[in-house]
Tab-separated table of C-alpha atoms in Angstrom:
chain	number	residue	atom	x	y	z
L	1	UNK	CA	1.641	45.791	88.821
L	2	UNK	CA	4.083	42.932	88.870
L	3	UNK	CA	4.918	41.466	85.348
L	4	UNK	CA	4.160	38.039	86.816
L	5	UNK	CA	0.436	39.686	87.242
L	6	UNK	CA	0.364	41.493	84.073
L	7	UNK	CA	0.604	37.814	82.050
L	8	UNK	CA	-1.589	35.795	83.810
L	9	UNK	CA	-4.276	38.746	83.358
L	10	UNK	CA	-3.112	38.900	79.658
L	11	UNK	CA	-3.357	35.419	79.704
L	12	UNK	CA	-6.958	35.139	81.368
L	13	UNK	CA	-8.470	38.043	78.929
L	14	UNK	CA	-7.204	35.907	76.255
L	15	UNK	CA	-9.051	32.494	77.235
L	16	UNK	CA	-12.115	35.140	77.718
L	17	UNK	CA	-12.086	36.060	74.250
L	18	UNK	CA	-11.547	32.438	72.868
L	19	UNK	CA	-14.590	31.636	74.816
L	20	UNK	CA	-16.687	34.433	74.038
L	21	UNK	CA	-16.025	33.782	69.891
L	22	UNK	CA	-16.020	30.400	69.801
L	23	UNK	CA	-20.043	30.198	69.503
L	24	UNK	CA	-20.778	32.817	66.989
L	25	UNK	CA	-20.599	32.006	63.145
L	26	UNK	CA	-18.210	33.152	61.104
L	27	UNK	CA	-18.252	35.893	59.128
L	28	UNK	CA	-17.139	34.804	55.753
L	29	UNK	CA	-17.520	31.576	54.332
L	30	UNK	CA	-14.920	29.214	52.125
L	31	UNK	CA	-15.927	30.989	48.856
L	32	UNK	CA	-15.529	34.281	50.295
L	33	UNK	CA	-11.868	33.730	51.846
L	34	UNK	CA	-10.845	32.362	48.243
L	35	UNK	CA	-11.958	35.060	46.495
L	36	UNK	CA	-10.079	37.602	48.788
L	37	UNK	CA	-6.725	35.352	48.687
L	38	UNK	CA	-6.954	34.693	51.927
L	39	UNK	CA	-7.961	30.899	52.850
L	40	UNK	CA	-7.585	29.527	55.948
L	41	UNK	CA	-5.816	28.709	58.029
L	42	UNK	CA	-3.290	31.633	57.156
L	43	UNK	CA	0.600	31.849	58.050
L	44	UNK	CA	2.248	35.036	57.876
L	45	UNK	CA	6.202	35.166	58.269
L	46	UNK	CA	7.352	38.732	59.662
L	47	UNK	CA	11.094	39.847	61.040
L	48	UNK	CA	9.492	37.933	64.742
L	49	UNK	CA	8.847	34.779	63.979
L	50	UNK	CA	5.412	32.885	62.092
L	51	UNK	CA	1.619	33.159	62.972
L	52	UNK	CA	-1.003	31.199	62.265
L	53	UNK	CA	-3.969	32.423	61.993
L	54	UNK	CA	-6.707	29.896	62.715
L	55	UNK	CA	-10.047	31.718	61.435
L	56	UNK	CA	-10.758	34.509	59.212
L	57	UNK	CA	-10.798	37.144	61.859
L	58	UNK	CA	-13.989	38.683	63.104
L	59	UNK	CA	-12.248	40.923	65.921
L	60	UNK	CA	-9.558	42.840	64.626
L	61	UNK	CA	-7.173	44.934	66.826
L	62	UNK	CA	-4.494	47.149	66.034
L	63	UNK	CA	-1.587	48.337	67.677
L	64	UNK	CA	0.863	51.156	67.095
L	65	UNK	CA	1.008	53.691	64.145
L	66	UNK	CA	-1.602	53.496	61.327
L	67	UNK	CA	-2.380	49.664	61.117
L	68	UNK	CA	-5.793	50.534	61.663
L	69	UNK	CA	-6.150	52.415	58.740
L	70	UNK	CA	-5.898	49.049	56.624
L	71	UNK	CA	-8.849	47.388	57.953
L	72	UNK	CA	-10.408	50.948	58.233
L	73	UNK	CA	-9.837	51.398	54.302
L	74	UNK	CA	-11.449	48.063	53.438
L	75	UNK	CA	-14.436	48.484	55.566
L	76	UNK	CA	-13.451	46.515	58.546
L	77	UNK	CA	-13.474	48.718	61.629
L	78	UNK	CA	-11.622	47.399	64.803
L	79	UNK	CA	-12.195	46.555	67.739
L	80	UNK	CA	-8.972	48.395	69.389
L	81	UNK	CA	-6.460	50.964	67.694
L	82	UNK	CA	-3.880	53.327	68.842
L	83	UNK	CA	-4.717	56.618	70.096
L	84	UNK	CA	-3.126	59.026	68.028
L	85	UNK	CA	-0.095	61.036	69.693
L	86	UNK	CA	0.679	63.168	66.799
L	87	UNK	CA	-0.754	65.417	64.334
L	88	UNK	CA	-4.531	65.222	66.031
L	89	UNK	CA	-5.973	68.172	65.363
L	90	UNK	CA	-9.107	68.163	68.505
L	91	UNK	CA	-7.214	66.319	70.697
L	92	UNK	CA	-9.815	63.381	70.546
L	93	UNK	CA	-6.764	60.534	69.810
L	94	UNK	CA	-8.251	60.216	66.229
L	95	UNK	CA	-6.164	61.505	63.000
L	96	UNK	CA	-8.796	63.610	61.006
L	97	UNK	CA	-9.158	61.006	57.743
L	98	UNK	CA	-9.428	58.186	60.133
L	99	UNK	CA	-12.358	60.225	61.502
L	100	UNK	CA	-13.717	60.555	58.140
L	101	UNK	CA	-13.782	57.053	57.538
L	102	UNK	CA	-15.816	55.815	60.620
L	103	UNK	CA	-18.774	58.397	59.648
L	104	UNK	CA	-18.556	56.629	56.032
L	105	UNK	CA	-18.996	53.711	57.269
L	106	UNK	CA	-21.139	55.080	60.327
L	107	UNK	CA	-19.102	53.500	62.551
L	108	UNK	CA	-18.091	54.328	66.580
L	109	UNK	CA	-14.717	55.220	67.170
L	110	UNK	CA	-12.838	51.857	68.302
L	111	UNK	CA	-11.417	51.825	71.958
L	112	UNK	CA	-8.429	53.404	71.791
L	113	UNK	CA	-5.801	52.344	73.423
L	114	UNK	CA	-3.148	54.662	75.105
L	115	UNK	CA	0.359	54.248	73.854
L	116	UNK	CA	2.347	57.029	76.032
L	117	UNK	CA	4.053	54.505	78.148
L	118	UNK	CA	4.288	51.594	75.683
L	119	UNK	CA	1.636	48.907	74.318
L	120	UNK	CA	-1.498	48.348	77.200
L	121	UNK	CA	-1.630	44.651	76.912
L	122	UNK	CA	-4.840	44.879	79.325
L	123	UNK	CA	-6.590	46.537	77.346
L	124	UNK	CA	-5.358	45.359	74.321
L	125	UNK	CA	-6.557	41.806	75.952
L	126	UNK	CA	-10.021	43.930	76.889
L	127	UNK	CA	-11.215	44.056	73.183
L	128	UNK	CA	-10.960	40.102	72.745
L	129	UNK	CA	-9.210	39.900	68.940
L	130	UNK	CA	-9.128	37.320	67.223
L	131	UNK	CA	-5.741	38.850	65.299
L	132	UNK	CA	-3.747	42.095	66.201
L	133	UNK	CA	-2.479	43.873	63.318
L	134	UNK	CA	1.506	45.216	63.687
L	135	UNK	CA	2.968	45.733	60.362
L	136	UNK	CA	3.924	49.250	60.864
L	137	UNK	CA	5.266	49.122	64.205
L	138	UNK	CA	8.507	48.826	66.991
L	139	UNK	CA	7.200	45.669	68.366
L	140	UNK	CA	10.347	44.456	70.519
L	141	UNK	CA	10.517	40.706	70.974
L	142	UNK	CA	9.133	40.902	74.271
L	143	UNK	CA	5.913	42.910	73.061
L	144	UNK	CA	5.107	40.029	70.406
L	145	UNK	CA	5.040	37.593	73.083
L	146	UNK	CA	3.808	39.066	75.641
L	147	UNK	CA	0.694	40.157	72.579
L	148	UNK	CA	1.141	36.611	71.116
L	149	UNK	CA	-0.644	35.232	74.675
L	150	UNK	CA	-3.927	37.496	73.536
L	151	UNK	CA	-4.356	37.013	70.172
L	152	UNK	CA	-1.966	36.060	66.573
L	153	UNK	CA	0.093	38.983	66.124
L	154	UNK	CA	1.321	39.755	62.358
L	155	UNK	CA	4.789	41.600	62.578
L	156	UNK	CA	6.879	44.031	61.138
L	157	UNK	CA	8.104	41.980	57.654
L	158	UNK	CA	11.621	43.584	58.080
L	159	UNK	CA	12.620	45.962	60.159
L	160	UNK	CA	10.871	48.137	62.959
L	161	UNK	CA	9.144	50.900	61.918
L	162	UNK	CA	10.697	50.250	58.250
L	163	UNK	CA	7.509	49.079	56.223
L	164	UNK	CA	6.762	50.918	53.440
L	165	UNK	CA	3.109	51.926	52.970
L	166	UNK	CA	2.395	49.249	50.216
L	167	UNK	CA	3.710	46.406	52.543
L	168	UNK	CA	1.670	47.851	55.389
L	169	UNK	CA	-1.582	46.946	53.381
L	170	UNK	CA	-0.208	44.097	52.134
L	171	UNK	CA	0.353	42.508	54.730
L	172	UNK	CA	-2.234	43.632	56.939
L	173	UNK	CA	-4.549	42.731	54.784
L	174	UNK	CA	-3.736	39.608	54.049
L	175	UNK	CA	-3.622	38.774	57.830
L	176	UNK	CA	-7.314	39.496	57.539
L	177	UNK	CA	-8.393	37.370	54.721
L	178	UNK	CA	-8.265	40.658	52.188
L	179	UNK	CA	-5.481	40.033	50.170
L	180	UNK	CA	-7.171	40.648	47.079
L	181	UNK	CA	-8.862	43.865	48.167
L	182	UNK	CA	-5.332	45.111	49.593
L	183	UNK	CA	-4.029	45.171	46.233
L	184	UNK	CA	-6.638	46.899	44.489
L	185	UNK	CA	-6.636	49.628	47.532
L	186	UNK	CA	-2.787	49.955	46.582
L	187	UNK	CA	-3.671	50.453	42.806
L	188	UNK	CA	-6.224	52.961	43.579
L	189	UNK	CA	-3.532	54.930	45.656
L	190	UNK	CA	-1.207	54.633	43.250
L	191	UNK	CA	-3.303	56.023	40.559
L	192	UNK	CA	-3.620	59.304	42.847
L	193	UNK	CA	-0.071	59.372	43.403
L	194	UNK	CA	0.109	59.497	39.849
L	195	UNK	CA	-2.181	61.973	38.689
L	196	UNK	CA	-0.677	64.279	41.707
L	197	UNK	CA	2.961	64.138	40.220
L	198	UNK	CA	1.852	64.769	36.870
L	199	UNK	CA	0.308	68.040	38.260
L	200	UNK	CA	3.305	69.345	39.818
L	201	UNK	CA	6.531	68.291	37.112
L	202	UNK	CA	8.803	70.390	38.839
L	203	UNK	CA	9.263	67.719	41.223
L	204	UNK	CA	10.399	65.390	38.789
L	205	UNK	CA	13.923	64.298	39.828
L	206	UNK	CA	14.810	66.620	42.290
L	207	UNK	CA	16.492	64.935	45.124
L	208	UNK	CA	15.173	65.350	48.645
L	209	UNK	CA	15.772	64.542	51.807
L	210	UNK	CA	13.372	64.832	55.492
L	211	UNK	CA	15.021	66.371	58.258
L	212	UNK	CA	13.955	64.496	61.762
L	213	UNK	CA	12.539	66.818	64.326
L	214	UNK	CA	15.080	69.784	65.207
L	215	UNK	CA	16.214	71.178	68.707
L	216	UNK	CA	16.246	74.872	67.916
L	217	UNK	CA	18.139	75.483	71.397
L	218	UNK	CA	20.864	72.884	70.078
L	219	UNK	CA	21.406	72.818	65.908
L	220	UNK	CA	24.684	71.176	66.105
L	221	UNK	CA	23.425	67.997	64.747
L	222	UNK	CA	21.288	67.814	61.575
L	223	UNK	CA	19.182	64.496	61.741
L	224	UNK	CA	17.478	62.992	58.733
L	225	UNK	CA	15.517	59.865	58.061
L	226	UNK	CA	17.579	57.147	55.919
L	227	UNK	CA	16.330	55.307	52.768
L	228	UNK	CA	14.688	52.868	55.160
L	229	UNK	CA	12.116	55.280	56.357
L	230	UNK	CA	8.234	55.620	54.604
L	231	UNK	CA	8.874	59.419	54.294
L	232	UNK	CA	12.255	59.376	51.990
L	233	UNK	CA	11.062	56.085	50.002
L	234	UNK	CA	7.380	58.528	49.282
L	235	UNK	CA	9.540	61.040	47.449
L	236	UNK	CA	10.560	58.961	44.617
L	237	UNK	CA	6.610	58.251	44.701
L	238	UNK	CA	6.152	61.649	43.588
L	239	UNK	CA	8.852	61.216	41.075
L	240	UNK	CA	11.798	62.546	43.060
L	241	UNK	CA	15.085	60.907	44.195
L	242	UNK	CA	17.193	60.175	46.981
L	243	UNK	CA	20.019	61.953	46.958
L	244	UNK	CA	23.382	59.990	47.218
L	245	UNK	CA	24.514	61.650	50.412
L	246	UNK	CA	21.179	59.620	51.873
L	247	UNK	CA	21.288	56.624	49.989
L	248	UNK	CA	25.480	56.449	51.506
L	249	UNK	CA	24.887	57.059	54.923
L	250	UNK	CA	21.909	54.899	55.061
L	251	UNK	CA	24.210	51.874	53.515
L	252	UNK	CA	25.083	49.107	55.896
L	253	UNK	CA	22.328	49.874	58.674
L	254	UNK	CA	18.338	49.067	59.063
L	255	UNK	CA	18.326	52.692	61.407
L	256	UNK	CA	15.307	54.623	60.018
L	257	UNK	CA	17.106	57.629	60.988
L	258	UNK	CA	20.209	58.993	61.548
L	259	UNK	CA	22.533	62.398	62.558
L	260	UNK	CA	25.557	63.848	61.349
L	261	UNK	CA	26.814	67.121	63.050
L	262	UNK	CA	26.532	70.263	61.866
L	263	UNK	CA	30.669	70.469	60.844
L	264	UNK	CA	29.612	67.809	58.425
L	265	UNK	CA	26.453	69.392	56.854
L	266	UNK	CA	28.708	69.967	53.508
L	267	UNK	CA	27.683	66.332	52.962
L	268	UNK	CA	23.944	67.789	51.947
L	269	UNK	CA	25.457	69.773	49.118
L	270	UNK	CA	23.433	67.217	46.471
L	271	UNK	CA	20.117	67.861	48.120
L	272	UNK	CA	17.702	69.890	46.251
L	273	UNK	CA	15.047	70.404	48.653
L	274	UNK	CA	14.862	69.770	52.295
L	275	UNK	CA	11.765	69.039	54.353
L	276	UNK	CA	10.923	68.723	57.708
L	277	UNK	CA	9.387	68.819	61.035
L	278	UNK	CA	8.611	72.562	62.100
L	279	UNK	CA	6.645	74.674	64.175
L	280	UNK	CA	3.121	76.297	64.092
L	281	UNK	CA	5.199	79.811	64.315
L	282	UNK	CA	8.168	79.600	62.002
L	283	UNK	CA	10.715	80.338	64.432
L	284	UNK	CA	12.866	76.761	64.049
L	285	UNK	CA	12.970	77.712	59.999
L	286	UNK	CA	14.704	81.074	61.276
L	287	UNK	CA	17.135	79.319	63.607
L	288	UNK	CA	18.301	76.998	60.888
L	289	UNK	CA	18.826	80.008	58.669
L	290	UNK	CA	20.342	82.061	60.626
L	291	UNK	CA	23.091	79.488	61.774
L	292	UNK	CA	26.297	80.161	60.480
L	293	UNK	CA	26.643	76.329	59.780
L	294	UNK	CA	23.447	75.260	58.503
L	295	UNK	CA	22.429	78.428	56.906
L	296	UNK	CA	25.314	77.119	53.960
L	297	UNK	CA	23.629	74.074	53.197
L	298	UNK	CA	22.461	74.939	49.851
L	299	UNK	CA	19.203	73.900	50.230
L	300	UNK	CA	18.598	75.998	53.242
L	301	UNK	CA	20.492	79.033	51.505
L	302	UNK	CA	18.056	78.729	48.191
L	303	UNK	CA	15.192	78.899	50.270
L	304	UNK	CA	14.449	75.148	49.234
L	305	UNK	CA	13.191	74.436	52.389
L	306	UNK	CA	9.925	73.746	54.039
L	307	UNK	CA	9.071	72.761	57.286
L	308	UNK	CA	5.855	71.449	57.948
L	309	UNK	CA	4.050	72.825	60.311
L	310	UNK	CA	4.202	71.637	63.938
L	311	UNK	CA	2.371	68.919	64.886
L	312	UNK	CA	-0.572	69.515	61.682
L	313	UNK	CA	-2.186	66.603	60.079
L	314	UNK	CA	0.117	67.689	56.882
L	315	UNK	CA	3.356	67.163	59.113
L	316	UNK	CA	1.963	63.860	60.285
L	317	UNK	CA	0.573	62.627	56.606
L	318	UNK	CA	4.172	63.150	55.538
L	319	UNK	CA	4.511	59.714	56.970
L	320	UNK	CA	2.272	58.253	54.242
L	321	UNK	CA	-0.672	55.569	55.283
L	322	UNK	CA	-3.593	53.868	53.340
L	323	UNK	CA	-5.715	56.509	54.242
L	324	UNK	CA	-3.791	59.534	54.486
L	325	UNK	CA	-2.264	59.732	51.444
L	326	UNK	CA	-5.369	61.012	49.841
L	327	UNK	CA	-6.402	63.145	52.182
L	328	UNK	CA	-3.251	65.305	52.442
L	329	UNK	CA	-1.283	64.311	49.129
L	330	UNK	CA	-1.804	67.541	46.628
L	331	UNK	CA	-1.068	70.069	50.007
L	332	UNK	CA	1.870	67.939	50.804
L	333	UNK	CA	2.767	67.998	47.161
L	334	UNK	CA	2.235	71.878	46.475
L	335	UNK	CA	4.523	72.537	49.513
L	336	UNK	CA	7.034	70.288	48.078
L	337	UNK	CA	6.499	72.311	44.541
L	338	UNK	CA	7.081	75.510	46.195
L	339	UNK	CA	10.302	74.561	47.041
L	340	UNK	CA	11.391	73.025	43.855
L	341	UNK	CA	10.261	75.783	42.338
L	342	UNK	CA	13.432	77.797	43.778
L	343	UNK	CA	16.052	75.195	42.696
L	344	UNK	CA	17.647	76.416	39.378
């Protein structure tokens, strides 16, 4: 399909969906949005530009990794969300806590849309929004406006893929009229943060750092996510710390993650305990050991390393999101202790 095609359809779903809401009544009144935070008409700066957000939104779509789960968490289900390409345990493109939140509410699963090959903007244009929610997400420039023509879009605030978990909820819900109710979700979540770290005190400043996913036919690079990534900034969470050879190489770049080769892995002398992206079967754990280079990373010669298993819930929860973090946190946490338990 030409991309002269693919806007004017984008373009003509949109109208469609202006005209299909623009008779119904809205679903919260003036008192409601100021008790939330959220009057409107809203504007919401992000790294792409402004959006205004006309309405408090009845529609709500989603696009990319986890924004649902904002909405989701404050009892707003979407109309749209992102099929899940990682860590879905029946293969149904829906992570197992986002599952457990539609049959709270008793709620249908949302169309999913399929992200493979890049946003669909058809079907994205499909579920008529009246907002699509991006805070955690690689929206380029030309995604926001070709998404802009459907619907407001609400952006990444700084970087791509670079918000941390708080931010997402902030301000995703704000874009929704739930500012109020976003903050109070991130106090509950911090509260069970809280109570987890206190149950495990060995993790109490160790430093850590989370290995990207490995090629265990070619270990001559070790890559890591930088400071700027959800999973590094979620260790001091727990009550850890970054070490300095992370917080250095992550200086003077918004990269979430980086490489160095394996001729420089001396630099990861300072790291306590290393996590990861594994396999269901161990083997990548017994590559990394057994290389003559990486097996003298202290961390890795200790045995303070775990890799989480292939392509589990717990491997994709290490990425932490409003509604995972409770679901997975005291596993992910015990693994973590395990390993901190070896550091002397």
């Amino acid at each position: 399909m030409s991309s002269h095609r693919l806007r004017l359809l984008v373009v003509a779903a949109a109208l469609v969906g202006v005209s299909a809401c623009g008779g119904s009544s809205d679903t919260g009144n003036k008192d409601d949005e100021s008790r939330s935070g959220g009057a409107f008409p809203l504007t919401v700066e992000h790294a792409l530009g402004k959006t205004t957000i006309p309405a408090k939104p009845k529609r709500v779509a989603t696009v990319n990794w986890a924004n649902h789960e904002v909405p989701l968490a404050l009892g707003v289900v979407p109309v749209g969300m992102a099929a899940a390409n990682f860590g879905d345990d029946n293969n149904d493109g829906v992570l197992p806590w986002v599952e457990e939140k539609l049959d709270e509410l008793k709620a249908k699963t949302p169309v999913l849309f399929d992200e493979t090959d890049g946003i669909d903007f058809e079907a994205v244009a499909d579920t008529k929004p009246d907002v699509i929610l991006a805070a955690y997400s690689g929206l380029t420039k030309k995604d926001y406006e070709t998404l802009s023509e459907i619907a407001p879009v609400v952006a990444y605030p700084d970087a791509a893929w670079a918000t941390p978990w708080r931010e997402i909820i902030r301000t995703n819900s704000k874009a929704i009229g739930l500012a109020d109710e976003g903050e109070k979700l991130i106090k509950k979540l911090d509260g069970d943060i809280a109570k987890t770290a206190a149950k495990y005190p060995q993790l109490k400043g160790k430093s850590a750092m989370f290995m990207t996913h490995v090629d265990p036919n070619d270990v001559s690079e070790v890559g890591f996510y930088t400071t700027h990534d959800t999973r590094t900034q979620f260790f001091q969470d727990l009550g850890m710390k970054i070490p300095g050879s992370i917080a250095k190489a992550s200086e003077g770049t918004d990269k979430f993650a980086l490489t160095k080769s394996a001729e420089q892995i001396d630099a990861f002398d300072d790291v306590d305990i290393i996590t990861g992206y594994g396999d269901d079967t161990g083997e990548l754990l017994k590559t990394i050991t057994k290389d003559p280079l990486l097996s003298k990373i202290p961390a890795v010669e200790r045995g303070s390393t775990y890799l989480l298993p292939g392509s589990s819930p717990l491997a994709t929860a290490a990425n932490p999101t409003p509604l995972s973090i409770s679901y997975v946190l005291d596993d992910y946490a015990a693994a973590l202790a395990e390993a901190a338990d070896k550091v002397k």
